[in-house]
Each structure stands twice: as structure tokens, then as C-alpha cells.
Amino acid sequence: MTSKEPSKINSFYSRLAGWKTGRGTKYILFALLLVIFYASLAPNLLPQRFDIHVGAATDKDIIAPTQLPNNKATLQAQEEAAERVEAVYKIVSMHRDTVIAQMLERIESLNQDDQISSADKAQIYSQEIPDRIRNSVANFIRNQRESDNYSSQLLDEMQRTISNQTYSIPEETFLKIPRLSNADVQQISQVATSIVSRLMSDQIADAQSARARVAELVNTSSLESRTAREVAQELIRGVLTANKFYDEEATKAAKVEARENTPVVYVQQGEVIVPAGQVITQDMYTLLDENNLLKNEVNYWPQLGLFMLSFLLTLGVYLFIRQSAQRGMQYNNAQLLMLILIFVITVLAFHLVRILQIGNSPYFGYLVPAALGAMLITLLLDIHLAYVCSIILSVLASVILNMRQGEMFDYQFGLFTLVVSFAAIHSIHRASQRSTILKAGIMTCLFGAICVLTLVLLHDNEWTRMTVLYALGFTFVGGLLTTVLVLGLMPFFETTFGILSALKLIELSNPNHPLLRKLLIETPGTYHHSVMVGNLSEAAAEAIGANGLLCRVGSYYHDIGKTKRPGYFIENQNHMENPHDSIDPKLSKSIIIAHARDGVEMQKEYKLPKPIRDIAEQHHGTTFLYFFYQKALKQAEEQGVEPDFTEEDFRYAGPKAQTKEAAVVGIADSVEAAVRSLKQPTVEQVETMIEKIIKGRLDDHQFNDCDLTMKELDVIAQTLKEAVMGIFHSRIEYPEDVKKPDVKENKA
């Protein structure tokens, strides 16, 4: 490849960058995905429709294509359920024992007043006692209205019921009350309060039933005086009221709940709605019309339903991708187009197997390469997206491969697709070589067989020994077919869309890659440094659950920009003077900082994937070139001039590490450079140096844009300490006062 060829290719890809990130293009692609879902499901979900009329006879049986709700029968069942609901009553505690106790206190006080005659007292009692009873009820109802404890309708019912059941105390009772002694009144108070409390603790819908029990309870009480017993009976009867009232609102609500809880009456799938030759009645016609099974008028409801289902499936993908963007996982339009293409290929495979099913048996459906989409998405895009798409593909499979007459979905094929997809994802998500795909295919065979056996046991009456063997055989063939298709399609997707899969990373780590050969030949010191950084970063990344392979390969290319000016970096200065000693420190700074930008440009020319370029661009973040900054300050001081620069001028352009992998490579890069500068390093020196580097970057806020936790930084430090103990290469040790743990100085 000539030097012009990478430039032409780079120019072509630059022109394509617009559609890869355009919002309009993204919406168009999601619309395309919706159309694909609609077209895939339409042959199976749009129901058969009938051309019939009321009063005409049918020439063939009209069979329910699926479970159909019978609205008329459902309404009838709901009304019958509402009629069976009993009236609801509310129990209201009115504390009538308190009323009679207060009334007897008043009697005791008035009876002791010698200034009032017995006749006057009787007159007072005849007016005051009925008023007290009425007012106690009125006050209670008024307080309840203010507190909103009970509905207004219930309180009105209480007032009406109590008013209708009012007891009239005989006039002779009021004549007897003044003759009661103080002891009699006190004794009546104890007995009457107890009896009222006892009677009111029961549910009383009719106060008369409770009043009928008063005489018996009073006569068996401790009251000895006949007059006391007679007065007590009448006062108790007067105080007693109903406490159980009809609640019309609650009764209506119970009827509504009964209607709502009545199950829908269905015409079961496969059931004959209208036998051949029977005249169509209005009820039959209405049933078919309500379920959109008539041709006599244009009806787009089934199409709308299918559109909404397709929209929901598309929305699921859209929302997940949008949520992933918030977590820092960005999908460009090229990746979305690839996802759509994976869906198309998988759905086409479903339909091809469906053709084999027709005229054969349902178990032919197990030949489907159900895990194809899940494996491709896992390898090419993201494991989390693969799980979401597996659920969507299982829905598609349950519709496309459905062979059950009248059913919309066949959960067996949906479950089968979901099980083998999840098994494949789990087996392949850390694939580092092509043999892993074959292992994943074997796992899909095994878990597919387990799923089939599970379905056989659940529906034993639907299977014979031969059909079970056929189903298991097709399952294994389908698993192997999935492996072959994945192996064949992977190079196509990687080449066409520039995807960085694990297998692609393995290829990029080949030393014969043009950039790595250039690095080895022109900058052998940097090449050796990059290999060591790759070893360190891979170990640290795997220790915290990050992508170790990406760290290793990214490390190989992270300093590729140094090939433009190899002599200005310390690891390439064998037996030569350091050119930074004779040039302006600001120029030195520019040369050192430029290697990150130069590396990205070189990688773009050779079409290296963006995650690799991001590591090269971000591994230094915005760290500070302290050594050259101090040198520039000293130079300005010696010249007696005011510095025309700031610390910000001596920082890398960044950006800061956006991923764990970029942050890990940056730490490993500094650790390898710093530790190799130590002479005869000890464990304590290594450990101290690593802690200083990590703490320095942490204090410098270099990890603010990635999701590394403090615990993970501790794990990284421990892992790096164990890994670098084998590195004893000689490096120049800079003076202690100019060392910065997160800066590699000239080496950069």
C-alpha cells in the first residue's frame, strides 16, 4: 500500500463521518428496523377475515383463529356477579356509654339541689334528657362531617336511621328520677354504663332489638330498688341507637369491583363460531365484528396492532441504546446499520426454517440458528445489547415459527430461542480466538437439547419417541449451523463496518501489522516499552473486570506517534545525547505532547478502530509536564524575564481517560517508565512508586471522566506491583525534586 492510498481511504471515511453520527440518519435507521419487524410478523399475525352478512348462511365453518373475547357474554356474567353482591354496612362507634354517664352525673347534681321541687326537677328532666340524647347524636354527626371520616351519604343514612328509631322515654320515668337517692344514682350509673357499653359492642342495625334485651340485663344486675331498675331501663333504652348503617357508596363500589373481577368470557381458539350452513345471527355477526374478522368494511385495527407491536420492539432497542449512551457506551449509525443487518439475516433464517416446517412437523423449527443474532451482536457490538436483542428475537421466533392453529405466539420456540441465545452469549462474550465460537456453538446445542427435553416433559402427550429424537437431532444441527454462519459472517461485518471484536484485536496484535513493524524497526526502545505496558495493563484490567485484551493491543499502539521523532524520547536515545538538553523547553514540550496526536493521525490512516485510537489519545489525559515547566521557569529566571506561559501550557491536550481501559493503560505506561528508572528496585520502592503515580493522577483529577472506583484503583496498584517486579531494565533516574508520579518526563 502506497502512502497515498491510506490518505484516500482516510478522506473517504471522513466524508462518511457525517452520516455515521447524524441524528436524522439514526431516526431513519430505527424506522427501517420498525419496517423490518412489521414485515417479519405480518404473515403470521394479521388474522383471516370473513365476508358474511346477517341472515345469510355460511358455506363453511367459521372457526375462531385465536382466543376471542365475547363481550355480550362477558357483560351478562358481570351483571350476574354484581347482583350476587350483598349490601355493605358500616359499623360506627358512637360511645353511647359516655352519654348516659354524663346524663346520670347531671341527675345526681340536680337531685341534690334542695331549692328545686321534685315537680320542677321532673319537668327539667322531661325536657333536658331527650335534648341531651338528640344533641349527642347531632354533635357526633356534625363532628364526623368536619373530620371527613365518613362519607356524607353514610352520615345522612345514620341521621335518618337513628331518627326513625328514636325511643320516647315515658313521662312517669321523669317523675321517678327525683325520688332517687344519691346512692341509687351512683349505682344506676355503674350498671347503665356497663350495659350500654356491652350492647353497643354488638352490631345493631335496629335499635329495638337491643332495647328488648335491656329489661333482662337490668333485672339481673346489682340494682335492688325497683324504681332504680325502672329508671335505668328507660334511660338505657333512650340512649341506645343503631351502630350498623347501610353504606350505599361501598355497596356500589363492591358491585363495580365484582364486575371488574369477573373474568372475560372467551370463545376458545379452534372453537367453531358458526357451523357450515347455519344462518348468521346478529350476535354472531357482532362477535366477529368486534374481533375485526369481517371483510365487509375497511378495518385497519389489526395492521395498527401489528404496527404498535413492531413499534414497541423498536422502542426497546432505541431506549436501551439511549440508556447506553448515558453510561458512556455510544453507538454510531454504522453500528446501528450493522445491528439492523444482523436482525435481517436472523429473521430470514427464521423464515427459511418456517418454510421447512410447512408440510412437515413443528419440530423442524428446532433447526433454526436461533443464537445467530445473539452471537454476532455479542462479538461485534456489546454483551448487554445482545441480551436485549435476544429477548426481541425470541418474540419474533415465537411468532414466525408458530405452528399452533389459532395461537398468536408459540412460547416453546420463544423459550428455545431465549435459552440458546443466553447460553451463547455467556459462552462467547470473552472470545479471544475463533475456536471459542465453536465452543459456543456446542453450548447452544447442549442447552437447546435441555430446553427441548424440558418442553417434552411439560407436554408429554404431544410427543412420541421418534419426534423427540428428531427434535434433538435438529437442535444439534441448528447449533452447528449457527457456528458455521457466525464464522462466515464475522469477517464480512468486521471488514465492512470496521468493528473491533476480540478476534479483530487478536489480528491487530500480530507483530507483522505495518504500524507495529514500523514501531519495532524505527523505535525498538518504544516497541519494547509498549510490549511491557501491554503486559502490565492487561493484568490490571482483567483484575478489575475490564477488557484486558483491548488494553494489551491498545498499549502496543499507544506510542506509535513517537516514530515521527524517535530521538526525542529517552527509551530510543541509546549512546546519544539527549536533544532536549540543547533546545527550548517549550519546544521540547510541544514535541513530547505531539506524539499522542500524531499517533491518532497515523492510526486513522491505517483504519485502526476507534477504541485503539482513543487509548493513544487519552492515555496521558491532561497530565502536567512538570520537568519541562520547571526548566522553562528556571530559564526565564536566568534571563530575568517574566514567564509568558502558564502551567496549562505544559499539559497534554487530552481528553482525560473516558474508559477504564484508557485509564489503566495510562497508569501502566507511567508505572513501567518510572519503575525502569529505578536502580535495583525493591518491593518497597516499587510499591511506593505505584502508589505515588496513582495518587498523583487521582489528585490531578485524571480519572474524573471514567468510572474507576477507589477499590478498583487499589486492585490495579496491587496487580501492577506483582507484575513489575520482574522488570529491572536500566533507566535514567531524574532528580527527586523534578519527579512527578504521573509524568514520564522526556520519555512521555
GROMACS .gro file of C-alpha atoms in nm, residues 230-667:
model
  438
  230GLU     CA    1  -8.722   0.104   8.604
  231VAL     CA    2  -8.537   0.433   8.561
  232ALA     CA    3  -8.221   0.254   8.446
  233GLN     CA    4  -8.415   0.056   8.183
  234GLU     CA    5  -8.578   0.363   8.032
  235LEU     CA    6  -8.260   0.571   8.029
  236ILE     CA    7  -8.067   0.288   7.867
  237ARG     CA    8  -8.340   0.239   7.603
  238GLY     CA    9  -8.334   0.610   7.530
  239VAL     CA   10  -7.957   0.620   7.483
  240LEU     CA   11  -7.927   0.309   7.268
  241THR     CA   12  -7.904   0.368   6.890
  242ALA     CA   13  -7.817   0.166   6.584
  243ASN     CA   14  -7.446   0.143   6.500
  244LYS     CA   15  -7.470  -0.055   6.177
  245PHE     CA   16  -7.575   0.151   5.875
  246TYR     CA   17  -7.625   0.073   5.510
  247ASP     CA   18  -7.336   0.215   5.302
  248GLU     CA   19  -7.469   0.282   4.955
  249GLU     CA   20  -7.136   0.403   4.813
  250ALA     CA   21  -6.948   0.100   4.942
  251THR     CA   22  -7.220  -0.126   4.804
  252LYS     CA   23  -7.191   0.036   4.461
  253ALA     CA   24  -6.812   0.007   4.478
  254ALA     CA   25  -6.841  -0.362   4.568
  255LYS     CA   26  -7.067  -0.416   4.267
  256VAL     CA   27  -6.818  -0.234   4.045
  257GLU     CA   28  -6.534  -0.447   4.184
  258ALA     CA   29  -6.739  -0.761   4.126
  259ARG     CA   30  -6.791  -0.657   3.764
  260GLU     CA   31  -6.421  -0.578   3.720
  261ASN     CA   32  -6.312  -0.908   3.876
  262THR     CA   33  -6.541  -1.110   3.653
  263PRO     CA   34  -6.317  -1.290   3.404
  264VAL     CA   35  -6.368  -1.220   3.037
  265VAL     CA   36  -6.570  -1.486   2.858
  266TYR     CA   37  -6.376  -1.616   2.558
  267VAL     CA   38  -6.451  -1.815   2.250
  268GLN     CA   39  -6.160  -2.056   2.265
  269GLN     CA   40  -5.919  -2.088   1.973
  270GLY     CA   41  -6.026  -2.351   1.727
  271GLU     CA   42  -6.384  -2.340   1.852
  272VAL     CA   43  -6.648  -2.328   1.578
  273ILE     CA   44  -6.824  -1.991   1.594
  274VAL     CA   45  -7.066  -2.058   1.309
  275PRO     CA   46  -7.112  -2.412   1.171
  276ALA     CA   47  -7.135  -2.453   0.794
  277GLY     CA   48  -7.485  -2.393   0.664
  278GLN     CA   49  -7.606  -2.205   0.971
  279VAL     CA   50  -7.774  -1.867   0.931
  280ILE     CA   51  -7.571  -1.577   1.072
  281THR     CA   52  -7.745  -1.417   1.368
  282GLN     CA   53  -7.690  -1.063   1.491
  283ASP     CA   54  -7.498  -1.193   1.796
  284MET     CA   55  -7.264  -1.398   1.575
  285TYR     CA   56  -7.213  -1.106   1.342
  286THR     CA   57  -7.140  -0.870   1.633
  287LEU     CA   58  -6.891  -1.116   1.783
  288LEU     CA   59  -6.696  -1.137   1.456
  289ASP     CA   60  -6.721  -0.762   1.401
  290GLU     CA   61  -6.589  -0.679   1.750
  291ASN     CA   62  -6.287  -0.901   1.687
  292ASN     CA   63  -6.207  -0.749   1.346
  293LEU     CA   64  -6.282  -1.064   1.149
  294LEU     CA   65  -6.515  -0.916   0.886
  295LYS     CA   66  -6.437  -0.808   0.532
  296ASN     CA   67  -6.749  -0.602   0.479
  297GLU     CA   68  -6.576  -0.280   0.577
  298VAL     CA   69  -6.222  -0.150   0.575
  299ASN     CA   70  -6.058  -0.231   0.908
  300TYR     CA   71  -5.707  -0.126   0.983
  301TRP     CA   72  -5.704  -0.218   1.351
  302PRO     CA   73  -5.503  -0.542   1.305
  303GLN     CA   74  -5.248  -0.353   1.098
  304LEU     CA   75  -5.235  -0.086   1.367
  305GLY     CA   76  -5.187  -0.352   1.634
  306LEU     CA   77  -4.901  -0.507   1.438
  307PHE     CA   78  -4.752  -0.162   1.386
  308MET     CA   79  -4.770  -0.096   1.761
  309LEU     CA   80  -4.604  -0.430   1.838
  310SER     CA   81  -4.329  -0.350   1.589
  311PHE     CA   82  -4.301  -0.004   1.741
  312LEU     CA   83  -4.264  -0.147   2.092
  313LEU     CA   84  -3.989  -0.384   1.979
  314THR     CA   85  -3.811  -0.097   1.805
  315LEU     CA   86  -3.863   0.125   2.107
  316GLY     CA   87  -3.698  -0.136   2.328
  317VAL     CA   88  -3.383  -0.123   2.113
  318TYR     CA   89  -3.394   0.257   2.098
  319LEU     CA   90  -3.432   0.306   2.473
  320PHE     CA   91  -3.152   0.064   2.550
  321ILE     CA   92  -2.916   0.237   2.308
  322ARG     CA   93  -3.014   0.572   2.453
  323GLN     CA   94  -2.956   0.445   2.806
  324SER     CA   95  -2.620   0.304   2.698
  325ALA     CA   96  -2.521   0.648   2.574
  326GLN     CA   97  -2.584   0.786   2.923
  327ARG     CA   98  -2.349   0.520   3.061
  328GLY     CA   99  -2.081   0.623   2.812
  329MET     CA  100  -2.143   0.344   2.557
  330GLN     CA  101  -2.201   0.522   2.226
  331TYR     CA  102  -2.343   0.353   1.916
  332ASN     CA  103  -2.294   0.532   1.585
  333ASN     CA  104  -2.516   0.490   1.282
  334ALA     CA  105  -2.279   0.244   1.120
  335GLN     CA  106  -2.313   0.015   1.420
  336LEU     CA  107  -2.690   0.062   1.417
  337LEU     CA  108  -2.698  -0.030   1.048
  338MET     CA  109  -2.497  -0.340   1.127
  339LEU     CA  110  -2.744  -0.428   1.404
  340ILE     CA  111  -3.030  -0.397   1.156
  341LEU     CA  112  -2.846  -0.618   0.909
  342ILE     CA  113  -2.798  -0.880   1.182
  343PHE     CA  114  -3.172  -0.870   1.251
  344VAL     CA  115  -3.246  -0.911   0.879
  345ILE     CA  116  -3.016  -1.211   0.845
  346THR     CA  117  -3.155  -1.376   1.158
  347VAL     CA  118  -3.518  -1.318   1.059
  348LEU     CA  119  -3.452  -1.452   0.710
  349ALA     CA  120  -3.310  -1.765   0.870
  350PHE     CA  121  -3.629  -1.793   1.080
  351HIS     CA  122  -3.848  -1.770   0.769
  352LEU     CA  123  -3.639  -2.024   0.576
  353VAL     CA  124  -3.685  -2.272   0.859
  354ARG     CA  125  -4.056  -2.185   0.865
  355ILE     CA  126  -4.078  -2.299   0.502
  356LEU     CA  127  -3.933  -2.636   0.607
  357GLN     CA  128  -4.191  -2.657   0.885
  358ILE     CA  129  -4.485  -2.621   0.649
  359GLY     CA  130  -4.593  -2.962   0.530
  360ASN     CA  131  -4.366  -3.134   0.781
  361SER     CA  132  -4.380  -3.117   1.158
  362PRO     CA  133  -4.333  -2.844   1.419
  363TYR     CA  134  -4.006  -2.996   1.539
  364PHE     CA  135  -3.843  -2.881   1.215
  365GLY     CA  136  -3.840  -2.541   1.383
  366TYR     CA  137  -3.557  -2.651   1.609
  367LEU     CA  138  -3.331  -2.645   1.304
  368VAL     CA  139  -3.335  -2.266   1.329
  369PRO     CA  140  -2.998  -2.097   1.404
  370ALA     CA  141  -3.165  -1.928   1.699
  371ALA     CA  142  -2.845  -1.796   1.858
  372LEU     CA  143  -2.707  -1.645   1.537
  373GLY     CA  144  -2.812  -1.288   1.614
  374ALA     CA  145  -2.710  -1.306   1.979
  375MET     CA  146  -2.360  -1.435   1.896
  376LEU     CA  147  -2.298  -1.175   1.627
  377ILE     CA  148  -2.417  -0.888   1.847
  378THR     CA  149  -2.204  -1.011   2.138
  379LEU     CA  150  -1.890  -1.039   1.926
  380LEU     CA  151  -1.939  -0.723   1.722
  381LEU     CA  152  -2.122  -0.481   1.950
  382ASP     CA  153  -2.196  -0.535   2.318
  383ILE     CA  154  -2.300  -0.816   2.551
  384HIS     CA  155  -2.573  -0.607   2.717
  385LEU     CA  156  -2.726  -0.518   2.382
  386ALA     CA  157  -2.709  -0.887   2.291
  387TYR     CA  158  -2.925  -0.978   2.591
  388VAL     CA  159  -3.188  -0.719   2.495
  389CYS     CA  160  -3.192  -0.827   2.130
  390SER     CA  161  -3.217  -1.193   2.235
  391ILE     CA  162  -3.545  -1.116   2.407
  392ILE     CA  163  -3.673  -0.941   2.093
  393LEU     CA  164  -3.558  -1.229   1.871
  394SER     CA  165  -3.734  -1.476   2.099
  395VAL     CA  166  -4.059  -1.283   2.043
  396LEU     CA  167  -4.002  -1.291   1.667
  397ALA     CA  168  -3.928  -1.664   1.675
  398SER     CA  169  -4.240  -1.738   1.880
  399VAL     CA  170  -4.448  -1.572   1.605
  400ILE     CA  171  -4.265  -1.678   1.289
  401LEU     CA  172  -4.215  -2.042   1.390
  402ASN     CA  173  -4.563  -2.076   1.543
  403MET     CA  174  -4.744  -2.383   1.407
  404ARG     CA  175  -5.031  -2.385   1.656
  405GLN     CA  176  -5.364  -2.318   1.486
  406GLY     CA  177  -5.531  -2.006   1.621
  407GLU     CA  178  -5.247  -1.901   1.853
  408MET     CA  179  -5.060  -1.578   1.807
  409PHE     CA  180  -4.740  -1.687   1.984
  410ASP     CA  181  -4.578  -2.024   2.041
  411TYR     CA  182  -4.394  -1.988   2.368
  412GLN     CA  183  -4.196  -2.309   2.303
  413PHE     CA  184  -3.993  -2.161   2.018
  414GLY     CA  185  -3.969  -1.830   2.203
  415LEU     CA  186  -3.828  -2.005   2.509
  416PHE     CA  187  -3.596  -2.217   2.297
  417THR     CA  188  -3.455  -1.908   2.122
  418LEU     CA  189  -3.411  -1.726   2.452
  419VAL     CA  190  -3.231  -2.019   2.620
  420VAL     CA  191  -2.984  -2.089   2.339
  421SER     CA  192  -2.918  -1.716   2.289
  422PHE     CA  193  -2.836  -1.661   2.654
  423ALA     CA  194  -2.617  -1.972   2.658
  424ALA     CA  195  -2.429  -1.849   2.350
  425ILE     CA  196  -2.380  -1.501   2.496
  426HIS     CA  197  -2.240  -1.643   2.818
  427SER     CA  198  -2.006  -1.874   2.628
  428ILE     CA  199  -1.872  -1.626   2.375
  429HIS     CA  200  -1.859  -1.286   2.542
  430ARG     CA  201  -1.487  -1.319   2.619
  431ALA     CA  202  -1.388  -1.485   2.293
  432SER     CA  203  -1.019  -1.444   2.217
  433GLN     CA  204  -0.986  -1.691   1.932
  434ARG     CA  205  -1.209  -1.844   1.666
  435SER     CA  206  -1.224  -2.180   1.843
  436THR     CA  207  -1.433  -2.008   2.110
  437ILE     CA  208  -1.712  -1.970   1.854
  438LEU     CA  209  -1.714  -2.344   1.804
  439LYS     CA  210  -1.733  -2.397   2.181
  440ALA     CA  211  -2.022  -2.156   2.199
  441GLY     CA  212  -2.197  -2.350   1.923
  442ILE     CA  213  -2.160  -2.667   2.124
  443MET     CA  214  -2.306  -2.493   2.428
  444THR     CA  215  -2.608  -2.384   2.223
  445CYS     CA  216  -2.656  -2.746   2.119
  446LEU     CA  217  -2.645  -2.869   2.479
  447PHE     CA  218  -2.872  -2.603   2.625
  448GLY     CA  219  -3.106  -2.631   2.328
  449ALA     CA  220  -3.134  -3.004   2.395
  450ILE     CA  221  -3.205  -2.938   2.763
  451CYS     CA  222  -3.477  -2.691   2.666
  452VAL     CA  223  -3.637  -2.938   2.425
  453LEU     CA  224  -3.638  -3.213   2.690
  454THR     CA  225  -3.797  -2.969   2.934
  455LEU     CA  226  -4.076  -2.895   2.686
  456VAL     CA  227  -4.121  -3.266   2.620
  457LEU     CA  228  -4.172  -3.333   2.990
  458LEU     CA  229  -4.419  -3.045   3.020
  459HIS     CA  230  -4.622  -3.166   2.718
  460ASP     CA  231  -4.566  -3.538   2.729
  461ASN     CA  232  -4.891  -3.615   2.545
  462GLU     CA  233  -4.783  -3.415   2.237
  463TRP     CA  234  -4.459  -3.606   2.176
  464THR     CA  235  -4.357  -3.952   2.066
  465ARG     CA  236  -4.016  -4.110   2.099
  466MET     CA  237  -3.943  -4.052   1.730
  467THR     CA  238  -4.045  -3.682   1.735
  468VAL     CA  239  -3.828  -3.628   2.043
  469LEU     CA  240  -3.528  -3.778   1.863
  470TYR     CA  241  -3.598  -3.565   1.556
  471ALA     CA  242  -3.626  -3.250   1.768
  472LEU     CA  243  -3.299  -3.323   1.949
  473GLY     CA  244  -3.126  -3.400   1.619
  474PHE     CA  245  -3.243  -3.077   1.459
  475THR     CA  246  -3.134  -2.888   1.770
  476PHE     CA  247  -2.775  -3.011   1.736
  477VAL     CA  248  -2.775  -2.943   1.361
  478GLY     CA  249  -2.909  -2.592   1.427
  479GLY     CA  250  -2.633  -2.526   1.681
  480LEU     CA  251  -2.362  -2.633   1.438
  481LEU     CA  252  -2.527  -2.431   1.160
  482THR     CA  253  -2.516  -2.128   1.389
  483THR     CA  254  -2.140  -2.175   1.438
  484VAL     CA  255  -2.077  -2.201   1.063
  485LEU     CA  256  -2.283  -1.889   0.990
  486VAL     CA  257  -2.110  -1.686   1.264
  487LEU     CA  258  -1.764  -1.788   1.142
  488GLY     CA  259  -1.861  -1.698   0.787
  489LEU     CA  260  -2.027  -1.365   0.866
  490MET     CA  261  -1.772  -1.233   1.116
  491PRO     CA  262  -1.507  -1.130   0.858
  492PHE     CA  263  -1.776  -0.962   0.648
  493PHE     CA  264  -1.901  -0.746   0.934
  494GLU     CA  265  -1.551  -0.668   1.065
  495THR     CA  266  -1.429  -0.558   0.724
  496THR     CA  267  -1.741  -0.373   0.616
  497PHE     CA  268  -1.806  -0.183   0.939
  498GLY     CA  269  -1.458  -0.167   1.092
  499ILE     CA  270  -1.572  -0.339   1.410
  500LEU     CA  271  -1.325  -0.410   1.688
  501SER     CA  272  -1.415  -0.760   1.801
  502ALA     CA  273  -1.198  -0.979   2.020
  503LEU     CA  274  -1.094  -1.170   1.713
  504LYS     CA  275  -1.007  -0.842   1.542
  505LEU     CA  276  -0.794  -0.747   1.842
  506ILE     CA  277  -0.602  -1.071   1.809
  507GLU     CA  278  -0.530  -0.987   1.445
  508LEU     CA  279  -0.419  -0.633   1.537
  509SER     CA  280  -0.174  -0.772   1.792
  510ASN     CA  281   0.016  -0.951   1.516
  511PRO     CA  282   0.373  -0.806   1.503
  512ASN     CA  283   0.353  -0.812   1.124
  513HIS     CA  284   0.099  -0.530   1.122
  514PRO     CA  285   0.258  -0.237   0.928
  515LEU     CA  286   0.243   0.003   1.221
  516LEU     CA  287   0.391  -0.246   1.467
  517ARG     CA  288   0.668  -0.332   1.223
  518LYS     CA  289   0.736   0.039   1.182
  519LEU     CA  290   0.745   0.077   1.561
  520LEU     CA  291   0.983  -0.217   1.600
  521ILE     CA  292   1.222  -0.110   1.324
  522GLU     CA  293   1.233   0.265   1.383
  523THR     CA  294   1.188   0.282   1.761
  524PRO     CA  295   1.288  -0.050   1.918
  525GLY     CA  296   1.302   0.107   2.264
  526THR     CA  297   0.945   0.233   2.236
  527TYR     CA  298   0.838  -0.105   2.096
  528HIS     CA  299   0.981  -0.286   2.397
  529HIS     CA  300   0.822  -0.031   2.630
  530SER     CA  301   0.483  -0.080   2.459
  531VAL     CA  302   0.503  -0.458   2.495
  532MET     CA  303   0.579  -0.424   2.867
  533VAL     CA  304   0.293  -0.175   2.911
  534GLY     CA  305   0.066  -0.423   2.733
  535ASN     CA  306   0.159  -0.697   2.980
  536LEU     CA  307   0.101  -0.471   3.280
  537SER     CA  308  -0.224  -0.314   3.157
  538GLU     CA  309  -0.377  -0.647   3.058
  539ALA     CA  310  -0.315  -0.793   3.402
  540ALA     CA  311  -0.452  -0.483   3.577
  541ALA     CA  312  -0.759  -0.460   3.351
  542GLU     CA  313  -0.855  -0.823   3.397
  543ALA     CA  314  -0.817  -0.783   3.774
  544ILE     CA  315  -1.096  -0.521   3.776
  545GLY     CA  316  -1.315  -0.686   3.512
  546ALA     CA  317  -1.222  -0.454   3.225
  547ASN     CA  318  -1.124  -0.560   2.872
  548GLY     CA  319  -0.769  -0.687   2.916
  549LEU     CA  320  -0.723  -0.775   2.552
  550LEU     CA  321  -0.817  -0.424   2.444
  551CYS     CA  322  -0.565  -0.283   2.694
  552ARG     CA  323  -0.291  -0.508   2.563
  553VAL     CA  324  -0.349  -0.424   2.197
  554GLY     CA  325  -0.410  -0.056   2.275
  555SER     CA  326  -0.077  -0.048   2.459
  556TYR     CA  327   0.101  -0.182   2.152
  557TYR     CA  328  -0.018   0.122   1.953
  558HIS     CA  329  -0.039   0.389   2.222
  559ASP     CA  330   0.303   0.542   2.148
  560ILE     CA  331   0.306   0.489   1.772
  561GLY     CA  332   0.329   0.869   1.729
  562LYS     CA  333   0.687   0.857   1.862
  563THR     CA  334   0.800   0.710   1.531
  564LYS     CA  335   0.782   1.061   1.382
  565ARG     CA  336   1.058   1.194   1.615
  566PRO     CA  337   1.207   0.885   1.781
  567GLY     CA  338   1.528   1.051   1.900
  568TYR     CA  339   1.342   1.289   2.131
  569PHE     CA  340   1.222   1.009   2.358
  570ILE     CA  341   1.451   0.868   2.622
  571GLU     CA  342   1.396   0.497   2.551
  572ASN     CA  343   1.533   0.546   2.197
  573GLN     CA  344   1.842   0.750   2.296
  574ASN     CA  345   2.098   0.471   2.309
  575HIS     CA  346   2.456   0.606   2.309
  576MET     CA  347   2.346   0.955   2.202
  577GLU     CA  348   2.299   1.288   2.366
  578ASN     CA  349   1.957   1.396   2.476
  579PRO     CA  350   1.843   1.660   2.221
  580HIS     CA  351   1.620   1.821   2.484
  581ASP     CA  352   1.933   1.945   2.658
  582SER     CA  353   2.003   2.188   2.373
  583ILE     CA  354   1.655   2.310   2.275
  584ASP     CA  355   1.400   2.540   2.433
  585PRO     CA  356   1.186   2.361   2.694
  586LYS     CA  357   0.868   2.493   2.528
  587LEU     CA  358   0.977   2.326   2.205
  588SER     CA  359   1.052   2.009   2.398
  589LYS     CA  360   0.706   2.026   2.546
  590SER     CA  361   0.549   2.060   2.202
  591ILE     CA  362   0.741   1.762   2.068
  592ILE     CA  363   0.650   1.541   2.365
  593ILE     CA  364   0.283   1.637   2.362
  594ALA     CA  365   0.259   1.593   1.984
  595HIS     CA  366   0.323   1.220   1.997
  596ALA     CA  367  -0.030   1.146   2.120
  597ARG     CA  368  -0.189   1.350   1.839
  598ASP     CA  369   0.050   1.211   1.580
  599GLY     CA  370  -0.030   0.858   1.691
  600VAL     CA  371  -0.403   0.912   1.643
  601GLU     CA  372  -0.350   1.051   1.294
  602MET     CA  373  -0.130   0.757   1.195
  603GLN     CA  374  -0.384   0.511   1.328
  604LYS     CA  375  -0.660   0.682   1.133
  605GLU     CA  376  -0.458   0.641   0.813
  606TYR     CA  377  -0.439   0.268   0.872
  607LYS     CA  378  -0.808   0.248   0.976
  608LEU     CA  379  -0.743   0.124   1.327
  609PRO     CA  380  -1.065   0.103   1.528
  610LYS     CA  381  -1.167   0.398   1.742
  611PRO     CA  382  -1.115   0.227   2.082
  612ILE     CA  383  -0.747   0.177   1.991
  613ARG     CA  384  -0.718   0.538   1.880
  614ASP     CA  385  -0.890   0.658   2.197
  615ILE     CA  386  -0.628   0.485   2.413
  616ALA     CA  387  -0.348   0.656   2.220
  617GLU     CA  388  -0.520   0.992   2.255
  618GLN     CA  389  -0.628   0.960   2.619
  619HIS     CA  390  -0.354   0.761   2.794
  620HIS     CA  391  -0.181   1.083   2.907
  621GLY     CA  392  -0.507   1.267   2.970
  622THR     CA  393  -0.424   1.627   3.061
  623THR     CA  394  -0.123   1.545   3.278
  624PHE     CA  395   0.142   1.804   3.355
  625LEU     CA  396   0.496   1.807   3.206
  626TYR     CA  397   0.647   1.922   3.533
  627PHE     CA  398   1.013   1.872   3.432
  628PHE     CA  399   0.997   2.097   3.127
  629TYR     CA  400   0.782   2.351   3.309
  630GLN     CA  401   1.047   2.384   3.581
  631LYS     CA  402   1.316   2.405   3.319
  632ALA     CA  403   1.130   2.686   3.143
  633LEU     CA  404   1.080   2.871   3.472
  634LYS     CA  405   1.449   2.843   3.553
  635GLN     CA  406   1.542   2.963   3.207
  636ALA     CA  407   1.314   3.266   3.237
  637GLU     CA  408   1.457   3.344   3.580
  638GLU     CA  409   1.814   3.325   3.445
  639GLN     CA  410   1.719   3.559   3.159
  640GLY     CA  411   1.549   3.796   3.400
  641VAL     CA  412   1.218   3.798   3.212
  642GLU     CA  413   0.861   3.737   3.325
  643PRO     CA  414   0.733   3.391   3.215
  644ASP     CA  415   0.497   3.419   2.917
  645PHE     CA  416   0.344   3.079   2.986
  646THR     CA  417   0.134   2.903   3.250
  647GLU     CA  418   0.108   2.550   3.382
  648GLU     CA  419  -0.180   2.487   3.142
  649ASP     CA  420   0.060   2.541   2.850
  650PHE     CA  421   0.263   2.245   2.974
  651ARG     CA  422  -0.026   1.997   2.990
  652TYR     CA  423  -0.126   1.733   2.737
  653ALA     CA  424  -0.426   1.829   2.526
  654GLY     CA  425  -0.628   1.534   2.648
  655PRO     CA  426  -0.904   1.439   2.669
  656LYS     CA  427  -0.886   1.266   3.004
  657ALA     CA  428  -0.941   0.892   3.003
  658GLN     CA  429  -1.303   0.821   2.908
  659THR     CA  430  -1.291   0.445   2.974
  660LYS     CA  431  -1.139   0.214   3.228
  661GLU     CA  432  -0.916   0.069   2.959
  662ALA     CA  433  -0.767   0.408   2.865
  663ALA     CA  434  -0.709   0.491   3.232
  664VAL     CA  435  -0.542   0.156   3.301
  665VAL     CA  436  -0.309   0.192   3.003
  666GLY     CA  437  -0.216   0.543   3.121
  667ILE     CA  438  -0.129   0.415   3.470
   0.00000   0.00000   0.00000
